[in-house]
Amino acid sequence: MFYERIGTEFHDFNEARVSSITELSRVFLKSPSAEWKAFRLRNLLGHVFESFYAFDFDSLLRKSNAQANRLLGRVPELSYFARNFALSHCMGIHILPLESDRGCRRLAWFGHSPGRHLNGPVRR
């Protein structure tokens, strides 16, 4: 949804990269904390452009999973969810992009991941 809106609001990713936070926040109009998301998007676009001088992830696809994870970990202000979403969808890595540790605890409670995320005993 937001990806398509970037394409309609801006000519290309480079135009979005050099836009102001106010202009970028139009992409996230009905979303809570639109300015914060616009700030993170601009940081992401700037980091990708300064690293690759292009807006493609072809070089990322040629890296191992660990190298790609390290490379995405260097992006400032990139959330844990966004990094895992990129690894899952761009790289084809089989992970669930969860937004917080709370999601990990829910999976552990249902028995779908190791229980190290549980802080207390499971009630039955």
PDB file of C-alpha atoms in Angstrom:
ATOM      1  CA  MET A   1       0.000   0.000   0.000  1.00  0.00           C
ATOM      2  CA  PHE A   2       2.673   2.549   0.990  1.00  0.00           C
ATOM      3  CA  TYR A   3       5.021   1.310  -1.724  1.00  0.00           C
ATOM      4  CA  GLU A   4       2.466   2.143  -4.426  1.00  0.00           C
ATOM      5  CA  ARG A   5       1.817   5.522  -2.845  1.00  0.00           C
ATOM      6  CA  ILE A   6       5.524   6.397  -3.074  1.00  0.00           C
ATOM      7  CA  GLY A   7       5.284   5.764  -6.815  1.00  0.00           C
ATOM      8  CA  THR A   8       2.274   8.046  -7.191  1.00  0.00           C
ATOM      9  CA  GLU A   9       3.542  10.872  -4.957  1.00  0.00           C
ATOM     10  CA  PHE A  10       7.106  10.967  -6.327  1.00  0.00           C
ATOM     11  CA  HIS A  11       8.711  10.514  -9.722  1.00  0.00           C
ATOM     12  CA  ASP A  12      11.246   7.974  -8.405  1.00  0.00           C
ATOM     13  CA  PHE A  13      13.032   6.916  -5.213  1.00  0.00           C
ATOM     14  CA  ASN A  14      15.718   9.556  -5.693  1.00  0.00           C
ATOM     15  CA  GLU A  15      13.098  12.314  -5.608  1.00  0.00           C
ATOM     16  CA  ALA A  16      11.684  10.784  -2.424  1.00  0.00           C
ATOM     17  CA  ARG A  17      15.196  10.603  -0.941  1.00  0.00           C
ATOM     18  CA  VAL A  18      15.775  14.361  -1.305  1.00  0.00           C
ATOM     19  CA  SER A  19      12.252  15.358  -0.204  1.00  0.00           C
ATOM     20  CA  SER A  20      11.418  16.884   3.158  1.00  0.00           C
ATOM     21  CA  ILE A  21       9.899  14.901   6.006  1.00  0.00           C
ATOM     22  CA  THR A  22       6.648  16.830   5.541  1.00  0.00           C
ATOM     23  CA  GLU A  23       6.475  15.865   1.875  1.00  0.00           C
ATOM     24  CA  LEU A  24       7.295  12.229   2.644  1.00  0.00           C
ATOM     25  CA  SER A  25       4.720  12.050   5.429  1.00  0.00           C
ATOM     26  CA  ARG A  26       1.974  12.421   2.767  1.00  0.00           C
ATOM     27  CA  VAL A  27       2.769   8.810   1.843  1.00  0.00           C
ATOM     28  CA  PHE A  28       1.763   7.683   5.356  1.00  0.00           C
ATOM     29  CA  LEU A  29      -1.306   9.948   5.696  1.00  0.00           C
ATOM     30  CA  LYS A  30      -3.665   7.633   7.566  1.00  0.00           C
ATOM     31  CA  SER A  31      -0.937   5.883   9.509  1.00  0.00           C
ATOM     32  CA  PRO A  32      -0.051   6.721  13.120  1.00  0.00           C
ATOM     33  CA  SER A  33       3.272   8.566  13.553  1.00  0.00           C
ATOM     34  CA  ALA A  34       3.549   9.428   9.861  1.00  0.00           C
ATOM     35  CA  GLU A  35       6.468  11.837  10.419  1.00  0.00           C
ATOM     36  CA  TRP A  36       8.511   9.169  12.194  1.00  0.00           C
ATOM     37  CA  LYS A  37       7.897   6.708   9.362  1.00  0.00           C
ATOM     38  CA  ALA A  38       8.803   9.377   6.797  1.00  0.00           C
ATOM     39  CA  PHE A  39      12.047  10.071   8.675  1.00  0.00           C
ATOM     40  CA  ARG A  40      12.947   6.375   8.695  1.00  0.00           C
ATOM     41  CA  LEU A  41      12.070   6.029   4.992  1.00  0.00           C
ATOM     42  CA  ARG A  42      14.303   8.970   4.088  1.00  0.00           C
ATOM     43  CA  ASN A  43      17.164   7.504   6.142  1.00  0.00           C
ATOM     44  CA  LEU A  44      16.693   4.130   4.447  1.00  0.00           C
ATOM     45  CA  LEU A  45      16.657   5.633   0.948  1.00  0.00           C
ATOM     46  CA  GLY A  46      19.713   7.750   1.751  1.00  0.00           C
ATOM     47  CA  HIS A  47      21.635   4.780   3.126  1.00  0.00           C
ATOM     48  CA  VAL A  48      20.783   2.558   0.153  1.00  0.00           C
ATOM     49  CA  PHE A  49      21.765   5.259  -2.334  1.00  0.00           C
ATOM     50  CA  GLU A  50      25.047   6.094  -0.572  1.00  0.00           C
ATOM     51  CA  SER A  51      25.957   2.408  -0.321  1.00  0.00           C
ATOM     52  CA  PHE A  52      25.057   1.270  -3.848  1.00  0.00           C
ATOM     53  CA  TYR A  53      24.491   4.522  -5.833  1.00  0.00           C
ATOM     54  CA  ALA A  54      21.293   2.893  -7.072  1.00  0.00           C
ATOM     55  CA  PHE A  55      17.989   1.695  -5.666  1.00  0.00           C
ATOM     56  CA  ASP A  56      18.210  -2.030  -6.277  1.00  0.00           C
ATOM     57  CA  PHE A  57      19.044  -4.961  -4.075  1.00  0.00           C
ATOM     58  CA  ASP A  58      20.757  -7.123  -6.701  1.00  0.00           C
ATOM     59  CA  SER A  59      24.063  -6.965  -4.829  1.00  0.00           C
ATOM     60  CA  LEU A  60      22.238  -7.961  -1.642  1.00  0.00           C
ATOM     61  CA  LEU A  61      20.889 -11.069  -3.369  1.00  0.00           C
ATOM     62  CA  ARG A  62      24.443 -12.219  -4.126  1.00  0.00           C
ATOM     63  CA  LYS A  63      25.416 -12.170  -0.446  1.00  0.00           C
ATOM     64  CA  SER A  64      24.966 -14.905   2.131  1.00  0.00           C
ATOM     65  CA  ASN A  65      22.158 -14.651   4.664  1.00  0.00           C
ATOM     66  CA  ALA A  66      24.544 -13.564   7.424  1.00  0.00           C
ATOM     67  CA  GLN A  67      26.163 -10.897   5.228  1.00  0.00           C
ATOM     68  CA  ALA A  68      22.758  -9.550   4.147  1.00  0.00           C
ATOM     69  CA  ASN A  69      21.602  -9.448   7.766  1.00  0.00           C
ATOM     70  CA  ARG A  70      24.755  -7.554   8.773  1.00  0.00           C
ATOM     71  CA  LEU A  71      24.372  -5.121   5.868  1.00  0.00           C
ATOM     72  CA  LEU A  72      20.746  -4.350   6.717  1.00  0.00           C
ATOM     73  CA  GLY A  73      21.701  -4.031  10.389  1.00  0.00           C
ATOM     74  CA  ARG A  74      23.879  -1.029   9.478  1.00  0.00           C
ATOM     75  CA  VAL A  75      20.942   0.979   8.159  1.00  0.00           C
ATOM     76  CA  PRO A  76      20.187   3.734  10.703  1.00  0.00           C
ATOM     77  CA  GLU A  77      16.698   3.787  12.215  1.00  0.00           C
ATOM     78  CA  LEU A  78      15.667   0.573  10.418  1.00  0.00           C
ATOM     79  CA  SER A  79      13.288  -1.339  12.653  1.00  0.00           C
ATOM     80  CA  TYR A  80      13.677  -5.012  13.478  1.00  0.00           C
ATOM     81  CA  PHE A  81      10.446  -5.718  11.591  1.00  0.00           C
ATOM     82  CA  ALA A  82      11.608  -3.866   8.441  1.00  0.00           C
ATOM     83  CA  ARG A  83      14.946  -5.699   8.412  1.00  0.00           C
ATOM     84  CA  ASN A  84      13.306  -9.101   8.772  1.00  0.00           C
ATOM     85  CA  PHE A  85      10.635  -8.205   6.197  1.00  0.00           C
ATOM     86  CA  ALA A  86      13.373  -7.314   3.682  1.00  0.00           C
ATOM     87  CA  LEU A  87      15.251 -10.529   4.440  1.00  0.00           C
ATOM     88  CA  SER A  88      12.074 -12.557   4.071  1.00  0.00           C
ATOM     89  CA  HIS A  89      10.729 -10.996   0.875  1.00  0.00           C
ATOM     90  CA  CYS A  90      13.883  -9.922  -0.976  1.00  0.00           C
ATOM     91  CA  MET A  91      16.187 -12.753  -0.004  1.00  0.00           C
ATOM     92  CA  GLY A  92      13.661 -15.552   0.396  1.00  0.00           C
ATOM     93  CA  ILE A  93      14.864 -16.332   3.922  1.00  0.00           C
ATOM     94  CA  HIS A  94      12.268 -18.262   5.900  1.00  0.00           C
ATOM     95  CA  ILE A  95      11.670 -16.009   8.894  1.00  0.00           C
ATOM     96  CA  LEU A  96       8.621 -14.346  10.372  1.00  0.00           C
ATOM     97  CA  PRO A  97       9.016 -10.576  10.566  1.00  0.00           C
ATOM     98  CA  LEU A  98       7.579  -9.841  14.010  1.00  0.00           C
ATOM     99  CA  GLU A  99       7.238  -6.292  15.245  1.00  0.00           C
ATOM    100  CA  SER A 100       8.359  -6.818  18.821  1.00  0.00           C
ATOM    101  CA  ASP A 101       9.517  -9.293  21.397  1.00  0.00           C
ATOM    102  CA  ARG A 102       5.870  -9.695  22.382  1.00  0.00           C
ATOM    103  CA  GLY A 103       5.229 -11.517  19.100  1.00  0.00           C
ATOM    104  CA  CYS A 104       8.133 -13.864  19.839  1.00  0.00           C
ATOM    105  CA  ARG A 105       6.689 -14.618  23.271  1.00  0.00           C
ATOM    106  CA  ARG A 106       3.304 -15.435  21.711  1.00  0.00           C
ATOM    107  CA  LEU A 107       4.919 -17.881  19.300  1.00  0.00           C
ATOM    108  CA  ALA A 108       6.817 -19.498  22.169  1.00  0.00           C
ATOM    109  CA  TRP A 109       3.633 -19.768  24.224  1.00  0.00           C
ATOM    110  CA  PHE A 110       1.915 -21.599  21.345  1.00  0.00           C
ATOM    111  CA  GLY A 111       4.951 -23.876  21.015  1.00  0.00           C
ATOM    112  CA  HIS A 112       6.137 -22.620  17.621  1.00  0.00           C
ATOM    113  CA  SER A 113       9.522 -21.298  18.775  1.00  0.00           C
ATOM    114  CA  PRO A 114      11.983 -22.003  21.596  1.00  0.00           C
ATOM    115  CA  GLY A 115      10.691 -20.996  25.013  1.00  0.00           C
ATOM    116  CA  ARG A 116      13.601 -18.697  25.817  1.00  0.00           C
ATOM    117  CA  HIS A 117      11.317 -15.738  25.006  1.00  0.00           C
ATOM    118  CA  LEU A 118       9.004 -16.572  27.883  1.00  0.00           C
ATOM    119  CA  ASN A 119       9.796 -14.616  31.021  1.00  0.00           C
ATOM    120  CA  GLY A 120       7.531 -16.558  33.333  1.00  0.00           C
ATOM    121  CA  PRO A 121       5.856 -19.934  33.561  1.00  0.00           C
ATOM    122  CA  VAL A 122       3.173 -20.839  31.064  1.00  0.00           C
ATOM    123  CA  ARG A 123      -0.267 -21.133  32.615  1.00  0.00           C
ATOM    124  CA  ARG A 124      -2.356 -24.094  31.579  1.00  0.00           C
TER     125      ARG A 124
END
